[in-house]
Coordinates of C-alpha atoms in Angstrom, one line a residue:
X1 CA 164.3 99.7 186.6
X2 CA 166.2 96.6 187.2
X3 CA 163.9 94.5 185.2
X4 CA 164.1 97.0 182.2
X5 CA 167.8 96.7 182.3
X6 CA 168.0 93.1 182.7
X7 CA 165.4 92.4 179.9
X8 CA 167.9 94.1 177.4
X9 CA 170.7 91.8 178.2
X10 CA 171.2 88.8 175.9
X11 CA 169.7 85.5 177.1
X12 CA 173.2 84.1 177.6
X13 CA 174.2 87.0 179.9
X14 CA 170.7 86.6 181.7
X15 CA 171.5 83.0 182.2
X16 CA 175.0 83.7 183.5
X17 CA 173.6 86.0 186.3
X18 CA 171.0 83.5 187.0
X19 CA 173.8 80.8 187.4
X20 CA 176.0 83.3 189.4
X21 CA 173.0 83.9 191.9
X22 CA 172.5 80.2 192.5
X23 CA 176.3 79.8 192.9
X24 CA 176.2 82.7 195.5
X25 CA 173.4 81.1 197.4
X26 CA 175.2 77.7 197.5
X27 CA 178.0 79.8 198.9
X28 CA 175.8 81.2 201.7
X29 CA 174.5 77.8 202.8
X30 CA 178.2 76.6 202.9
X31 CA 179.0 79.4 205.0
X32 CA 177.1 77.6 208.0
X33 CA 180.4 75.7 208.4
X34 CA 181.7 78.9 210.1
X35 CA 179.1 78.5 212.8
X36 CA 178.4 74.9 213.2
X37 CA 180.8 71.9 213.2
X38 CA 177.9 69.5 212.9
X39 CA 174.2 69.5 211.8
X40 CA 171.3 67.7 213.4
X41 CA 170.4 64.6 211.2
X42 CA 166.7 65.7 211.2
X43 CA 167.8 69.1 209.8
X44 CA 169.9 67.5 207.2
X45 CA 167.2 65.1 205.9
X46 CA 164.6 67.9 205.7
X47 CA 167.2 70.0 203.7
X48 CA 167.4 67.2 201.1
X49 CA 163.8 66.8 201.2
X50 CA 163.2 70.5 200.5
X51 CA 165.7 70.4 197.8
X52 CA 163.9 67.5 196.3
X53 CA 160.5 69.2 196.4
X54 CA 161.9 72.3 194.7
X55 CA 163.3 70.3 191.9
X56 CA 160.2 68.2 191.3
X57 CA 158.0 71.2 191.2
X58 CA 160.5 73.2 188.8
X59 CA 160.6 70.1 186.5
X60 CA 156.9 70.2 185.9
X61 CA 155.7 73.9 185.9
X62 CA 158.9 75.6 184.7
X63 CA 160.1 72.8 182.3
X64 CA 157.8 70.1 181.1
X65 CA 154.5 71.9 180.9
X66 CA 156.0 74.7 178.7
X67 CA 157.7 72.0 176.7
X68 CA 154.4 70.1 176.0
X69 CA 152.7 73.7 175.2
X70 CA 155.6 74.6 172.7
X71 CA 155.3 71.2 170.9
X72 CA 151.6 71.9 170.2
X73 CA 152.2 75.5 169.3
X74 CA 154.8 74.2 166.8
X75 CA 152.4 71.6 165.3
X76 CA 154.2 68.6 166.7
X77 CA 152.7 65.7 168.6
X78 CA 152.5 67.6 171.9
X79 CA 153.9 64.5 174.0
X80 CA 156.6 63.3 171.7
X81 CA 159.4 66.0 172.2
X82 CA 158.9 66.1 175.9
X83 CA 159.1 62.4 176.1
X84 CA 162.2 62.1 174.2
X85 CA 163.9 65.0 176.0
X86 CA 162.7 63.7 179.5
X87 CA 164.2 60.2 178.9
X88 CA 167.4 61.7 177.3
X89 CA 168.0 63.7 180.4
X90 CA 167.7 60.9 182.8
X91 CA 170.1 58.9 180.5
X92 CA 172.7 61.7 180.5
X93 CA 172.9 61.9 184.3
X94 CA 173.1 58.1 184.4
X95 CA 176.1 58.1 182.1
X96 CA 177.7 60.7 184.0
X97 CA 177.2 58.5 187.1
X98 CA 179.1 55.9 185.4
X99 CA 182.0 57.8 184.0
X100 CA 182.5 60.4 187.0
X101 CA 183.7 58.8 190.3
X102 CA 181.6 60.3 193.1
X103 CA 180.3 59.6 196.7
X104 CA 176.8 60.6 198.0
X105 CA 176.7 62.2 201.2
X106 CA 175.8 59.8 203.9
X107 CA 177.5 56.9 202.3
X108 CA 180.8 55.0 203.3
X109 CA 183.7 55.5 201.1
X110 CA 183.7 52.0 199.7
X111 CA 180.3 52.7 198.3
X112 CA 181.6 55.4 195.8
X113 CA 180.0 55.1 192.3
X114 CA 181.8 55.4 188.9
X115 CA 185.3 54.2 188.0
X116 CA 187.7 53.2 190.7
X117 CA 190.0 55.9 191.8
X118 CA 192.5 57.1 194.4
X119 CA 190.6 60.4 194.9
X120 CA 189.8 61.0 198.7
X121 CA 186.4 61.1 200.3
X122 CA 186.1 64.9 200.1
X123 CA 186.7 65.1 196.4
X124 CA 184.2 62.4 195.8
X125 CA 181.6 64.2 197.7
X126 CA 182.4 67.4 196.0
X127 CA 181.9 65.5 192.7
X128 CA 178.6 64.0 193.8
X129 CA 177.0 67.6 194.5
X130 CA 178.6 68.9 191.4
X131 CA 176.6 66.2 189.2
X132 CA 173.4 67.4 191.1
X133 CA 174.1 71.1 189.9
X134 CA 174.6 70.4 186.1
X135 CA 170.9 69.9 185.4
X136 CA 169.9 72.8 187.5
X137 CA 172.3 75.0 185.5
X138 CA 171.0 73.8 182.2
X139 CA 167.3 74.2 183.4
X140 CA 168.1 78.0 184.1
X141 CA 169.8 78.5 180.7
X142 CA 167.1 76.9 178.8
X143 CA 164.4 78.9 180.8
X144 CA 166.2 82.3 179.7
X145 CA 166.6 81.2 176.2
X146 CA 163.0 80.2 175.9
X147 CA 161.9 83.8 177.3
X148 CA 164.1 85.3 174.6
X149 CA 162.2 83.7 171.8
X150 CA 158.9 85.6 172.7
X151 CA 157.0 82.4 173.2
X152 CA 153.7 83.0 175.3
X153 CA 154.5 80.5 178.2
X154 CA 158.0 81.7 178.8
X155 CA 159.0 85.1 180.4
X156 CA 162.2 86.6 181.7
X157 CA 160.5 87.0 185.3
X158 CA 159.5 83.4 185.1
X159 CA 163.1 82.3 184.3
X160 CA 164.3 84.5 187.4
X161 CA 161.7 82.9 189.4
X162 CA 163.1 79.4 188.5
X163 CA 166.8 80.7 189.2
X164 CA 165.6 81.9 192.6
X165 CA 163.8 78.5 193.6
X166 CA 166.9 76.5 192.5
X167 CA 169.2 79.1 194.4
X168 CA 167.0 78.6 197.5
X169 CA 167.3 74.8 197.5
X170 CA 171.1 75.2 196.7
X171 CA 171.6 76.7 200.2
X172 CA 170.8 73.7 202.2
X173 CA 173.1 71.5 199.6
X174 CA 175.9 73.8 200.2
X175 CA 175.6 73.3 203.9
X176 CA 175.1 69.4 203.5
X177 CA 178.5 69.3 202.0
X178 CA 180.4 71.7 203.9
X179 CA 179.3 71.0 207.4
X180 CA 179.9 67.2 207.5
X181 CA 183.4 68.0 205.9
X182 CA 184.1 70.3 209.0
X183 CA 182.7 67.7 211.2
X184 CA 185.3 65.1 209.8
X185 CA 188.1 67.5 210.8
X186 CA 188.7 69.7 207.6
X187 CA 189.2 73.2 208.3
X188 CA 186.4 75.8 208.1
X189 CA 188.0 77.6 205.0
X190 CA 188.6 74.2 203.1
X191 CA 185.3 72.8 203.9
X192 CA 183.5 76.2 202.8
X193 CA 185.3 76.3 199.5
X194 CA 184.5 72.6 198.8
X195 CA 180.6 73.6 199.6
X196 CA 180.5 76.7 197.4
X197 CA 182.7 75.4 194.6
X198 CA 180.2 72.5 194.0
X199 CA 178.0 75.0 192.3
X200 CA 180.3 76.6 190.0
X201 CA 179.2 74.4 187.2
X202 CA 175.9 76.1 187.3
X203 CA 176.9 79.5 185.7
X204 CA 178.6 77.3 183.0
X205 CA 175.7 74.9 182.3
X206 CA 173.4 77.9 182.3
X207 CA 175.1 79.7 179.4
X208 CA 175.5 76.4 177.5
X209 CA 171.8 75.8 177.9
X210 CA 170.7 79.3 176.7
X211 CA 173.1 79.3 173.6
X212 CA 172.0 75.8 172.7
X213 CA 168.4 76.9 172.7
X214 CA 169.0 80.2 170.7
X215 CA 171.4 78.3 168.2
X216 CA 168.9 75.6 167.4
X217 CA 165.4 76.8 168.3
X218 CA 163.5 73.7 167.3
X219 CA 165.1 71.8 170.1
X220 CA 163.5 74.1 172.7
X221 CA 160.9 71.4 173.8
X222 CA 163.5 68.7 174.0
X223 CA 165.8 71.0 175.9
X224 CA 163.2 71.9 178.4
X225 CA 162.2 68.3 178.9
X226 CA 165.9 67.4 178.9
X227 CA 166.5 69.5 182.0
X228 CA 163.4 68.1 183.8
X229 CA 164.5 64.6 183.1
X230 CA 167.9 65.3 184.5
X231 CA 166.5 66.8 187.7
X232 CA 164.0 64.2 188.1
X233 CA 166.7 61.5 187.8
X234 CA 168.8 63.2 190.5
X235 CA 165.9 63.6 192.9
X236 CA 164.8 59.9 192.6
X237 CA 168.2 58.5 192.6
X238 CA 170.0 60.6 195.0
X239 CA 168.0 63.3 197.0
X240 CA 165.1 61.3 198.3
X241 CA 167.1 58.2 199.2
X242 CA 169.6 60.4 201.2
X243 CA 166.7 62.3 203.0
X244 CA 165.1 58.9 204.1
X245 CA 168.2 57.0 204.8
X246 CA 168.4 57.6 208.6
X247 CA 164.8 56.9 209.4
X248 CA 163.5 60.4 210.0
X249 CA 161.1 60.0 207.2
X250 CA 158.4 62.6 208.5
X251 CA 161.1 65.3 208.5
X252 CA 162.3 64.3 205.0
X253 CA 158.7 64.2 203.6
X254 CA 157.7 67.4 205.0
X255 CA 160.7 69.0 203.5
X256 CA 159.6 67.6 200.1
X257 CA 156.0 69.2 200.7
X258 CA 157.6 72.7 201.6
X259 CA 160.0 72.7 198.8
X260 CA 157.5 71.9 196.3
X261 CA 155.1 74.5 197.5
X262 CA 157.7 77.3 197.5
X263 CA 158.6 76.4 193.8
X264 CA 155.1 76.2 193.0
X265 CA 154.2 79.6 194.3
X266 CA 157.4 81.1 192.6
X267 CA 156.5 79.7 189.4
X268 CA 152.8 80.6 189.3
X269 CA 153.5 84.2 190.9
X270 CA 156.3 84.9 188.5
X271 CA 155.7 82.6 185.6

């Protein structure tokens, strides 16, 4: 009954619901701040590794592989649109790194990236997690947009699976932001708000991704690969280094393996 109703919605509304779900799961992760003032470093590293594994798997199964198939179906050089889109996605996040001041979790305040600013550490941490979430929202929107076009390699249930996977990895990200802020003396409510609001960009980005694909259908393989490239850039530049930074490499690596496996199962079972 739900799927019948959901399938009748416009792709933009479907994408909005997908983005709202991932936002809600981020809030669920951030709610751990009401129970813990600090988190075990091994647990934190495992969480970052898990998030990285989910994003790597989603980038291939849900985004790059369909982009290659769609290019071939449209008579294009199969690898060309995905290659262009993938590199453009990485460049997009790199440009955001340059123009948006932010501070990755685990770094000292003087190690903040982007333009010099007087923003406090909490805001810089919030902006860093928000940058992580932009490509995830785009990926959800593009997936729902692709499903609406009736292409053989895309389905609404597959897009829902992608949203679920991204939402699952958002939970530790919400906790990874809110709990350390609480440990530094911030109130529980304020730390929770920082954690859950970092994902508010996902519903917005999801709608933008879906609308863009529907408005200009030929960009679909580029858009899928763009989202993949943006996510892989975040994984390699931020998540994996953060997970490995304190020396507990085994925990972080097992987190990557588990995250990759969970997303692979979701995509194959629901795709």
